[in-house]
């Protein structure tokens, strides 16, 4: 009888330990750092498909978007952040709010779909943003651009989805060298980073975007392969992103997996361990 009681108590303690561990992990993820895995090439070369990083949530304070959205399609689980933290939603405000800086690489919640995106902040509240001939203009002035050769990669399926990269030197056969034009872009305030260009397309020629107060304008560094604020939300783009939808700042890559899964450690990129994000 004592053995059954002991076994029962052991089972209960195990369940308690698991629950406490999940609660601690949930609080840690909500308040401090959120893991994020890069699924697409929209931020090349700054971020590559398969990069794994932690998002600093303390950088901008907290809103409903700071709570995790839990989606497990196979199990039918779809718990939105607003379901968990909807009580602090509204008025486009944050608790212990901090202002992002132009040039930050930011993870934010899409204003319509609720999906997490990662892009570079280029337009601040009140800015006038336009792209003319592939060159970003802010408040009527072109940003500084410096030619920086090419970004080279192998033409092969990338990541779990297996998409092929687009090339400026196409057509390129599988296993061939795929190139993109690379430039160093310097934003007002002095933040510099590499951007990539592939070809002339509609998003290289836009009207003037007037960024509303309390909102931000984002673009991907891989300019011709990014769904961002240049495309309106009604057309499946990002549009202007409210302050409360910011999740956090991406500061450093922890590790990077070049294969179909981040669990395939033999495909990890050793040169990207703890790499700072610029």
PDB file of C-alpha atoms in Angstrom:
ATOM      1  CA  UNK A   1       0.000   0.000   0.000  1.00  0.00           C
ATOM      2  CA  UNK A   2       2.871   2.357   0.876  1.00  0.00           C
ATOM      3  CA  UNK A   3       4.498   1.600  -2.491  1.00  0.00           C
ATOM      4  CA  UNK A   4       1.352   2.677  -4.388  1.00  0.00           C
ATOM      5  CA  UNK A   5       1.135   5.847  -2.329  1.00  0.00           C
ATOM      6  CA  UNK A   6       4.795   6.618  -2.963  1.00  0.00           C
ATOM      7  CA  UNK A   7       4.351   6.005  -6.696  1.00  0.00           C
ATOM      8  CA  UNK A   8       1.289   8.239  -6.739  1.00  0.00           C
ATOM      9  CA  UNK A   9       3.115  11.031  -4.959  1.00  0.00           C
ATOM     10  CA  UNK A  10       6.048  10.696  -7.359  1.00  0.00           C
ATOM     11  CA  UNK A  11       3.718  11.023 -10.361  1.00  0.00           C
ATOM     12  CA  UNK A  12       2.071  14.132  -8.887  1.00  0.00           C
ATOM     13  CA  UNK A  13       5.463  15.709  -8.199  1.00  0.00           C
ATOM     14  CA  UNK A  14       6.554  14.987 -11.771  1.00  0.00           C
ATOM     15  CA  UNK A  15       3.436  16.698 -13.133  1.00  0.00           C
ATOM     16  CA  UNK A  16       4.043  19.679 -10.842  1.00  0.00           C
ATOM     17  CA  UNK A  17       7.641  19.940 -12.041  1.00  0.00           C
ATOM     18  CA  UNK A  18       6.532  19.944 -15.685  1.00  0.00           C
ATOM     19  CA  UNK A  19       3.846  22.562 -15.024  1.00  0.00           C
ATOM     20  CA  UNK A  20       6.263  24.812 -13.126  1.00  0.00           C
ATOM     21  CA  UNK A  21       8.865  24.451 -15.870  1.00  0.00           C
ATOM     22  CA  UNK A  22       6.310  25.416 -18.527  1.00  0.00           C
ATOM     23  CA  UNK A  23       5.147  28.397 -16.478  1.00  0.00           C
ATOM     24  CA  UNK A  24       8.713  29.606 -15.971  1.00  0.00           C
ATOM     25  CA  UNK A  25       9.464  29.148 -19.683  1.00  0.00           C
ATOM     26  CA  UNK A  26       6.272  31.026 -20.578  1.00  0.00           C
ATOM     27  CA  UNK A  27       7.109  33.940 -18.296  1.00  0.00           C
ATOM     28  CA  UNK A  28      10.710  34.037 -19.600  1.00  0.00           C
ATOM     29  CA  UNK A  29       9.530  34.059 -23.212  1.00  0.00           C
ATOM     30  CA  UNK A  30       6.889  36.711 -22.551  1.00  0.00           C
ATOM     31  CA  UNK A  31       9.109  39.110 -20.595  1.00  0.00           C
ATOM     32  CA  UNK A  32      12.668  38.640 -21.801  1.00  0.00           C
ATOM     33  CA  UNK A  33      13.616  36.710 -24.930  1.00  0.00           C
ATOM     34  CA  UNK A  34      11.621  34.947 -27.649  1.00  0.00           C
ATOM     35  CA  UNK A  35      13.237  32.362 -29.926  1.00  0.00           C
ATOM     36  CA  UNK A  36      12.840  33.058 -33.630  1.00  0.00           C
ATOM     37  CA  UNK A  37      13.861  30.937 -36.595  1.00  0.00           C
ATOM     38  CA  UNK A  38      14.345  32.573 -40.017  1.00  0.00           C
ATOM     39  CA  UNK A  39      12.085  30.802 -42.558  1.00  0.00           C
ATOM     40  CA  UNK A  40      12.669  32.943 -45.676  1.00  0.00           C
ATOM     41  CA  UNK A  41      15.354  34.882 -47.519  1.00  0.00           C
ATOM     42  CA  UNK A  42      13.789  38.341 -47.243  1.00  0.00           C
ATOM     43  CA  UNK A  43      16.554  39.606 -44.932  1.00  0.00           C
ATOM     44  CA  UNK A  44      19.620  38.242 -46.756  1.00  0.00           C
ATOM     45  CA  UNK A  45      22.497  38.782 -46.291  1.00  0.00           C
ATOM     46  CA  UNK A  46      21.924  40.050 -42.761  1.00  0.00           C
ATOM     47  CA  UNK A  47      19.862  36.973 -41.911  1.00  0.00           C
ATOM     48  CA  UNK A  48      19.960  33.657 -43.749  1.00  0.00           C
ATOM     49  CA  UNK A  49      17.324  30.949 -43.948  1.00  0.00           C
ATOM     50  CA  UNK A  50      17.939  28.700 -40.951  1.00  0.00           C
ATOM     51  CA  UNK A  51      19.371  31.363 -38.625  1.00  0.00           C
ATOM     52  CA  UNK A  52      18.162  30.886 -35.050  1.00  0.00           C
ATOM     53  CA  UNK A  53      18.069  33.894 -32.763  1.00  0.00           C
ATOM     54  CA  UNK A  54      16.514  35.283 -29.606  1.00  0.00           C
ATOM     55  CA  UNK A  55      14.465  38.464 -29.773  1.00  0.00           C
ATOM     56  CA  UNK A  56      15.102  41.012 -27.017  1.00  0.00           C
ATOM     57  CA  UNK A  57      11.622  41.890 -25.714  1.00  0.00           C
ATOM     58  CA  UNK A  58      12.928  44.315 -23.095  1.00  0.00           C
ATOM     59  CA  UNK A  59      14.130  46.716 -25.795  1.00  0.00           C
ATOM     60  CA  UNK A  60      10.713  48.246 -26.532  1.00  0.00           C
ATOM     61  CA  UNK A  61       8.665  47.339 -23.474  1.00  0.00           C
ATOM     62  CA  UNK A  62       5.533  45.212 -23.520  1.00  0.00           C
ATOM     63  CA  UNK A  63       2.144  45.050 -25.212  1.00  0.00           C
ATOM     64  CA  UNK A  64      -0.338  42.306 -26.005  1.00  0.00           C
ATOM     65  CA  UNK A  65       2.026  41.246 -28.837  1.00  0.00           C
ATOM     66  CA  UNK A  66       4.660  40.344 -26.236  1.00  0.00           C
ATOM     67  CA  UNK A  67       2.612  37.299 -25.292  1.00  0.00           C
ATOM     68  CA  UNK A  68       3.273  34.215 -27.426  1.00  0.00           C
ATOM     69  CA  UNK A  69       0.884  33.002 -30.078  1.00  0.00           C
ATOM     70  CA  UNK A  70       0.709  29.216 -29.902  1.00  0.00           C
ATOM     71  CA  UNK A  71      -0.054  27.480 -33.201  1.00  0.00           C
ATOM     72  CA  UNK A  72       0.227  23.696 -33.592  1.00  0.00           C
ATOM     73  CA  UNK A  73      -1.840  22.890 -36.712  1.00  0.00           C
ATOM     74  CA  UNK A  74      -1.406  19.127 -36.381  1.00  0.00           C
ATOM     75  CA  UNK A  75      -3.001  19.198 -32.961  1.00  0.00           C
ATOM     76  CA  UNK A  76      -5.588  21.824 -33.840  1.00  0.00           C
ATOM     77  CA  UNK A  77      -4.052  24.295 -31.368  1.00  0.00           C
ATOM     78  CA  UNK A  78      -4.398  27.980 -32.285  1.00  0.00           C
ATOM     79  CA  UNK A  79      -4.130  30.287 -29.274  1.00  0.00           C
ATOM     80  CA  UNK A  80      -3.660  33.899 -30.298  1.00  0.00           C
ATOM     81  CA  UNK A  81      -1.642  36.409 -28.283  1.00  0.00           C
ATOM     82  CA  UNK A  82      -4.770  38.541 -27.932  1.00  0.00           C
ATOM     83  CA  UNK A  83      -6.525  35.620 -26.260  1.00  0.00           C
ATOM     84  CA  UNK A  84      -3.816  35.530 -23.602  1.00  0.00           C
ATOM     85  CA  UNK A  85      -2.982  39.211 -23.228  1.00  0.00           C
ATOM     86  CA  UNK A  86      -5.928  41.004 -24.799  1.00  0.00           C
ATOM     87  CA  UNK A  87      -6.519  42.845 -21.547  1.00  0.00           C
ATOM     88  CA  UNK A  88      -3.569  45.166 -22.349  1.00  0.00           C
ATOM     89  CA  UNK A  89      -4.547  45.662 -26.015  1.00  0.00           C
ATOM     90  CA  UNK A  90      -5.661  49.065 -27.190  1.00  0.00           C
ATOM     91  CA  UNK A  91      -4.664  52.719 -27.683  1.00  0.00           C
ATOM     92  CA  UNK A  92      -1.425  51.680 -29.422  1.00  0.00           C
ATOM     93  CA  UNK A  93       0.520  51.851 -26.158  1.00  0.00           C
ATOM     94  CA  UNK A  94       3.093  49.760 -24.326  1.00  0.00           C
ATOM     95  CA  UNK A  95       4.060  49.091 -20.720  1.00  0.00           C
ATOM     96  CA  UNK A  96       7.591  50.322 -19.929  1.00  0.00           C
ATOM     97  CA  UNK A  97       7.707  51.334 -23.587  1.00  0.00           C
ATOM     98  CA  UNK A  98      10.983  52.115 -25.317  1.00  0.00           C
ATOM     99  CA  UNK A  99      11.338  53.766 -28.726  1.00  0.00           C
ATOM    100  CA  UNK A 100      12.873  51.732 -31.557  1.00  0.00           C
ATOM    101  CA  UNK A 101      15.662  53.286 -33.592  1.00  0.00           C
ATOM    102  CA  UNK A 102      15.891  53.593 -37.355  1.00  0.00           C
ATOM    103  CA  UNK A 103      17.919  50.666 -38.657  1.00  0.00           C
ATOM    104  CA  UNK A 104      16.847  48.202 -35.948  1.00  0.00           C
ATOM    105  CA  UNK A 105      16.033  44.669 -37.091  1.00  0.00           C
ATOM    106  CA  UNK A 106      12.639  44.100 -35.494  1.00  0.00           C
ATOM    107  CA  UNK A 107      10.270  41.188 -35.011  1.00  0.00           C
ATOM    108  CA  UNK A 108       6.683  42.390 -35.119  1.00  0.00           C
ATOM    109  CA  UNK A 109       3.184  41.005 -35.344  1.00  0.00           C
ATOM    110  CA  UNK A 110       1.496  41.488 -38.718  1.00  0.00           C
ATOM    111  CA  UNK A 111      -1.377  43.951 -38.191  1.00  0.00           C
ATOM    112  CA  UNK A 112      -3.899  41.700 -39.995  1.00  0.00           C
ATOM    113  CA  UNK A 113      -2.781  38.074 -39.956  1.00  0.00           C
ATOM    114  CA  UNK A 114      -1.050  38.081 -36.556  1.00  0.00           C
ATOM    115  CA  UNK A 115       1.935  36.208 -38.030  1.00  0.00           C
ATOM    116  CA  UNK A 116       5.387  37.191 -36.753  1.00  0.00           C
ATOM    117  CA  UNK A 117       7.564  39.040 -39.298  1.00  0.00           C
ATOM    118  CA  UNK A 118      11.171  40.209 -39.120  1.00  0.00           C
ATOM    119  CA  UNK A 119      12.294  43.257 -41.112  1.00  0.00           C
ATOM    120  CA  UNK A 120      14.447  46.367 -40.841  1.00  0.00           C
ATOM    121  CA  UNK A 121      12.924  49.592 -39.530  1.00  0.00           C
ATOM    122  CA  UNK A 122      13.512  52.350 -42.100  1.00  0.00           C
ATOM    123  CA  UNK A 123      10.592  54.754 -41.623  1.00  0.00           C
ATOM    124  CA  UNK A 124       9.730  56.490 -38.359  1.00  0.00           C
ATOM    125  CA  UNK A 125       6.415  58.112 -37.387  1.00  0.00           C
ATOM    126  CA  UNK A 126       5.848  61.247 -39.473  1.00  0.00           C
ATOM    127  CA  UNK A 127       8.375  60.281 -42.172  1.00  0.00           C
ATOM    128  CA  UNK A 128       7.721  60.433 -45.890  1.00  0.00           C
ATOM    129  CA  UNK A 129       9.125  57.262 -47.470  1.00  0.00           C
ATOM    130  CA  UNK A 130       9.485  56.515 -51.176  1.00  0.00           C
ATOM    131  CA  UNK A 131      11.463  54.128 -53.383  1.00  0.00           C
ATOM    132  CA  UNK A 132      12.606  55.621 -56.690  1.00  0.00           C
ATOM    133  CA  UNK A 133      14.596  53.519 -59.138  1.00  0.00           C
ATOM    134  CA  UNK A 134      15.354  51.036 -56.378  1.00  0.00           C
ATOM    135  CA  UNK A 135      16.772  53.752 -54.096  1.00  0.00           C
ATOM    136  CA  UNK A 136      15.134  54.445 -50.743  1.00  0.00           C
ATOM    137  CA  UNK A 137      14.223  58.097 -50.155  1.00  0.00           C
ATOM    138  CA  UNK A 138      13.345  59.424 -46.703  1.00  0.00           C
ATOM    139  CA  UNK A 139      11.785  62.866 -46.360  1.00  0.00           C
ATOM    140  CA  UNK A 140      12.735  63.709 -49.913  1.00  0.00           C
ATOM    141  CA  UNK A 141      16.402  62.700 -49.693  1.00  0.00           C
ATOM    142  CA  UNK A 142      18.003  59.580 -51.135  1.00  0.00           C
ATOM    143  CA  UNK A 143      19.849  57.402 -48.634  1.00  0.00           C
ATOM    144  CA  UNK A 144      23.555  56.925 -49.163  1.00  0.00           C
ATOM    145  CA  UNK A 145      24.434  53.825 -51.214  1.00  0.00           C
ATOM    146  CA  UNK A 146      27.889  52.340 -51.805  1.00  0.00           C
ATOM    147  CA  UNK A 147      28.545  49.493 -54.240  1.00  0.00           C
ATOM    148  CA  UNK A 148      29.858  46.397 -52.458  1.00  0.00           C
ATOM    149  CA  UNK A 149      30.263  43.662 -55.043  1.00  0.00           C
ATOM    150  CA  UNK A 150      27.926  40.686 -55.019  1.00  0.00           C
ATOM    151  CA  UNK A 151      26.337  38.280 -52.566  1.00  0.00           C
ATOM    152  CA  UNK A 152      27.078  34.738 -53.762  1.00  0.00           C
ATOM    153  CA  UNK A 153      25.277  31.525 -52.862  1.00  0.00           C
ATOM    154  CA  UNK A 154      24.689  28.102 -54.372  1.00  0.00           C
ATOM    155  CA  UNK A 155      21.585  27.632 -56.513  1.00  0.00           C
ATOM    156  CA  UNK A 156      19.930  24.852 -54.527  1.00  0.00           C
ATOM    157  CA  UNK A 157      16.772  24.278 -52.435  1.00  0.00           C
ATOM    158  CA  UNK A 158      16.958  26.194 -49.153  1.00  0.00           C
ATOM    159  CA  UNK A 159      15.323  25.468 -45.805  1.00  0.00           C
ATOM    160  CA  UNK A 160      12.375  23.160 -45.072  1.00  0.00           C
ATOM    161  CA  UNK A 161      10.280  24.607 -47.906  1.00  0.00           C
ATOM    162  CA  UNK A 162      13.056  24.038 -50.412  1.00  0.00           C
ATOM    163  CA  UNK A 163      12.706  27.300 -52.347  1.00  0.00           C
ATOM    164  CA  UNK A 164      15.439  28.241 -54.804  1.00  0.00           C
ATOM    165  CA  UNK A 165      17.157  31.639 -54.511  1.00  0.00           C
ATOM    166  CA  UNK A 166      16.661  34.241 -57.228  1.00  0.00           C
ATOM    167  CA  UNK A 167      19.760  35.312 -59.146  1.00  0.00           C
ATOM    168  CA  UNK A 168      20.853  38.421 -61.016  1.00  0.00           C
ATOM    169  CA  UNK A 169      23.102  36.295 -63.248  1.00  0.00           C
ATOM    170  CA  UNK A 170      20.353  33.821 -64.241  1.00  0.00           C
ATOM    171  CA  UNK A 171      19.471  31.484 -65.627  1.00  0.00           C
ATOM    172  CA  UNK A 172      21.637  29.449 -63.256  1.00  0.00           C
ATOM    173  CA  UNK A 173      21.509  25.664 -63.115  1.00  0.00           C
ATOM    174  CA  UNK A 174      21.263  23.714 -59.875  1.00  0.00           C
ATOM    175  CA  UNK A 175      24.563  23.755 -58.022  1.00  0.00           C
ATOM    176  CA  UNK A 176      25.704  26.851 -59.909  1.00  0.00           C
ATOM    177  CA  UNK A 177      26.788  30.184 -58.475  1.00  0.00           C
ATOM    178  CA  UNK A 178      23.796  32.446 -57.812  1.00  0.00           C
ATOM    179  CA  UNK A 179      24.633  36.135 -57.439  1.00  0.00           C
ATOM    180  CA  UNK A 180      22.841  39.250 -56.221  1.00  0.00           C
ATOM    181  CA  UNK A 181      24.049  42.847 -56.417  1.00  0.00           C
ATOM    182  CA  UNK A 182      25.123  44.069 -52.985  1.00  0.00           C
ATOM    183  CA  UNK A 183      25.226  47.653 -51.717  1.00  0.00           C
ATOM    184  CA  UNK A 184      25.871  49.254 -48.346  1.00  0.00           C
ATOM    185  CA  UNK A 185      22.935  51.454 -47.382  1.00  0.00           C
ATOM    186  CA  UNK A 186      23.371  54.192 -44.773  1.00  0.00           C
ATOM    187  CA  UNK A 187      20.167  55.512 -43.213  1.00  0.00           C
ATOM    188  CA  UNK A 188      19.657  58.952 -41.649  1.00  0.00           C
ATOM    189  CA  UNK A 189      21.297  58.753 -38.243  1.00  0.00           C
ATOM    190  CA  UNK A 190      24.245  56.702 -39.515  1.00  0.00           C
ATOM    191  CA  UNK A 191      23.017  53.079 -39.351  1.00  0.00           C
ATOM    192  CA  UNK A 192      24.619  51.057 -42.165  1.00  0.00           C
ATOM    193  CA  UNK A 193      23.848  47.572 -43.479  1.00  0.00           C
ATOM    194  CA  UNK A 194      24.050  45.512 -46.665  1.00  0.00           C
ATOM    195  CA  UNK A 195      21.087  45.344 -49.041  1.00  0.00           C
ATOM    196  CA  UNK A 196      20.638  43.076 -52.061  1.00  0.00           C
ATOM    197  CA  UNK A 197      19.082  43.749 -55.455  1.00  0.00           C
ATOM    198  CA  UNK A 198      18.094  41.278 -58.148  1.00  0.00           C
ATOM    199  CA  UNK A 199      16.176  43.064 -60.883  1.00  0.00           C
ATOM    200  CA  UNK A 200      13.946  46.016 -61.677  1.00  0.00           C
ATOM    201  CA  UNK A 201      10.392  45.432 -60.420  1.00  0.00           C
ATOM    202  CA  UNK A 202       7.299  47.282 -59.230  1.00  0.00           C
ATOM    203  CA  UNK A 203       8.429  47.664 -55.603  1.00  0.00           C
ATOM    204  CA  UNK A 204      11.471  49.605 -56.858  1.00  0.00           C
ATOM    205  CA  UNK A 205       9.113  52.401 -57.922  1.00  0.00           C
ATOM    206  CA  UNK A 206       6.552  53.515 -55.358  1.00  0.00           C
ATOM    207  CA  UNK A 207       4.483  56.487 -54.406  1.00  0.00           C
ATOM    208  CA  UNK A 208       5.147  58.482 -51.264  1.00  0.00           C
ATOM    209  CA  UNK A 209       4.199  56.777 -48.003  1.00  0.00           C
ATOM    210  CA  UNK A 210       3.250  59.115 -45.162  1.00  0.00           C
ATOM    211  CA  UNK A 211       4.002  57.115 -42.010  1.00  0.00           C
ATOM    212  CA  UNK A 212       1.252  57.835 -39.440  1.00  0.00           C
ATOM    213  CA  UNK A 213       2.066  58.808 -35.884  1.00  0.00           C
ATOM    214  CA  UNK A 214       2.492  55.753 -33.698  1.00  0.00           C
ATOM    215  CA  UNK A 215       3.387  53.562 -36.720  1.00  0.00           C
ATOM    216  CA  UNK A 216       6.547  52.357 -38.457  1.00  0.00           C
ATOM    217  CA  UNK A 217       7.681  51.449 -41.974  1.00  0.00           C
ATOM    218  CA  UNK A 218       9.661  48.249 -42.533  1.00  0.00           C
ATOM    219  CA  UNK A 219      11.624  46.809 -45.458  1.00  0.00           C
ATOM    220  CA  UNK A 220      13.577  43.610 -46.017  1.00  0.00           C
ATOM    221  CA  UNK A 221      17.306  43.830 -46.789  1.00  0.00           C
ATOM    222  CA  UNK A 222      16.807  41.480 -49.747  1.00  0.00           C
ATOM    223  CA  UNK A 223      14.829  44.248 -51.420  1.00  0.00           C
ATOM    224  CA  UNK A 224      13.443  42.379 -54.424  1.00  0.00           C
ATOM    225  CA  UNK A 225      12.406  39.338 -52.416  1.00  0.00           C
ATOM    226  CA  UNK A 226      10.568  40.884 -49.464  1.00  0.00           C
ATOM    227  CA  UNK A 227       6.915  41.355 -48.574  1.00  0.00           C
ATOM    228  CA  UNK A 228       7.023  44.474 -46.435  1.00  0.00           C
ATOM    229  CA  UNK A 229       5.543  47.934 -45.837  1.00  0.00           C
ATOM    230  CA  UNK A 230       5.806  48.837 -49.531  1.00  0.00           C
ATOM    231  CA  UNK A 231       2.752  46.643 -50.152  1.00  0.00           C
ATOM    232  CA  UNK A 232      -0.595  47.546 -48.598  1.00  0.00           C
ATOM    233  CA  UNK A 233      -2.254  45.153 -46.171  1.00  0.00           C
ATOM    234  CA  UNK A 234      -5.235  44.812 -48.536  1.00  0.00           C
ATOM    235  CA  UNK A 235      -2.823  43.321 -51.091  1.00  0.00           C
ATOM    236  CA  UNK A 236      -1.331  40.853 -48.599  1.00  0.00           C
ATOM    237  CA  UNK A 237       1.489  43.200 -47.687  1.00  0.00           C
ATOM    238  CA  UNK A 238       2.563  44.576 -44.320  1.00  0.00           C
ATOM    239  CA  UNK A 239       1.687  48.255 -44.602  1.00  0.00           C
ATOM    240  CA  UNK A 240       2.259  50.500 -41.593  1.00  0.00           C
ATOM    241  CA  UNK A 241       2.953  48.652 -38.338  1.00  0.00           C
ATOM    242  CA  UNK A 242       1.494  50.034 -35.060  1.00  0.00           C
ATOM    243  CA  UNK A 243       3.788  50.609 -32.099  1.00  0.00           C
ATOM    244  CA  UNK A 244       1.902  48.029 -30.011  1.00  0.00           C
ATOM    245  CA  UNK A 245       2.625  45.327 -32.616  1.00  0.00           C
ATOM    246  CA  UNK A 246       6.379  45.411 -32.052  1.00  0.00           C
ATOM    247  CA  UNK A 247       7.619  42.276 -30.312  1.00  0.00           C
ATOM    248  CA  UNK A 248      11.304  42.979 -29.884  1.00  0.00           C
ATOM    249  CA  UNK A 249      14.715  43.701 -31.373  1.00  0.00           C
ATOM    250  CA  UNK A 250      16.889  41.020 -32.967  1.00  0.00           C
ATOM    251  CA  UNK A 251      20.424  41.506 -31.647  1.00  0.00           C
ATOM    252  CA  UNK A 252      22.389  38.310 -32.157  1.00  0.00           C
ATOM    253  CA  UNK A 253      22.241  35.012 -34.055  1.00  0.00           C
ATOM    254  CA  UNK A 254      22.759  32.049 -31.747  1.00  0.00           C
ATOM    255  CA  UNK A 255      23.413  29.425 -34.429  1.00  0.00           C
ATOM    256  CA  UNK A 256      22.450  28.728 -38.012  1.00  0.00           C
ATOM    257  CA  UNK A 257      21.374  25.576 -39.843  1.00  0.00           C
ATOM    258  CA  UNK A 258      21.876  25.390 -43.608  1.00  0.00           C
ATOM    259  CA  UNK A 259      19.873  22.165 -44.039  1.00  0.00           C
ATOM    260  CA  UNK A 260      16.212  21.175 -43.988  1.00  0.00           C
ATOM    261  CA  UNK A 261      16.004  21.198 -40.179  1.00  0.00           C
ATOM    262  CA  UNK A 262      17.806  23.051 -37.390  1.00  0.00           C
ATOM    263  CA  UNK A 263      18.155  19.641 -35.694  1.00  0.00           C
ATOM    264  CA  UNK A 264      20.587  18.538 -38.423  1.00  0.00           C
ATOM    265  CA  UNK A 265      23.663  19.731 -36.516  1.00  0.00           C
ATOM    266  CA  UNK A 266      26.002  18.572 -39.299  1.00  0.00           C
ATOM    267  CA  UNK A 267      24.557  21.390 -41.453  1.00  0.00           C
ATOM    268  CA  UNK A 268      25.123  24.134 -38.876  1.00  0.00           C
ATOM    269  CA  UNK A 269      27.093  27.149 -40.133  1.00  0.00           C
ATOM    270  CA  UNK A 270      30.020  27.472 -37.721  1.00  0.00           C
ATOM    271  CA  UNK A 271      30.819  31.027 -38.856  1.00  0.00           C
ATOM    272  CA  UNK A 272      27.447  32.334 -37.582  1.00  0.00           C
ATOM    273  CA  UNK A 273      27.580  31.246 -33.933  1.00  0.00           C
ATOM    274  CA  UNK A 274      26.729  34.252 -31.703  1.00  0.00           C
ATOM    275  CA  UNK A 275      27.018  36.595 -34.686  1.00  0.00           C
ATOM    276  CA  UNK A 276      25.888  40.174 -33.985  1.00  0.00           C
ATOM    277  CA  UNK A 277      23.042  41.495 -36.173  1.00  0.00           C
ATOM    278  CA  UNK A 278      23.833  44.821 -37.796  1.00  0.00           C
TER     279      UNK A 278
END
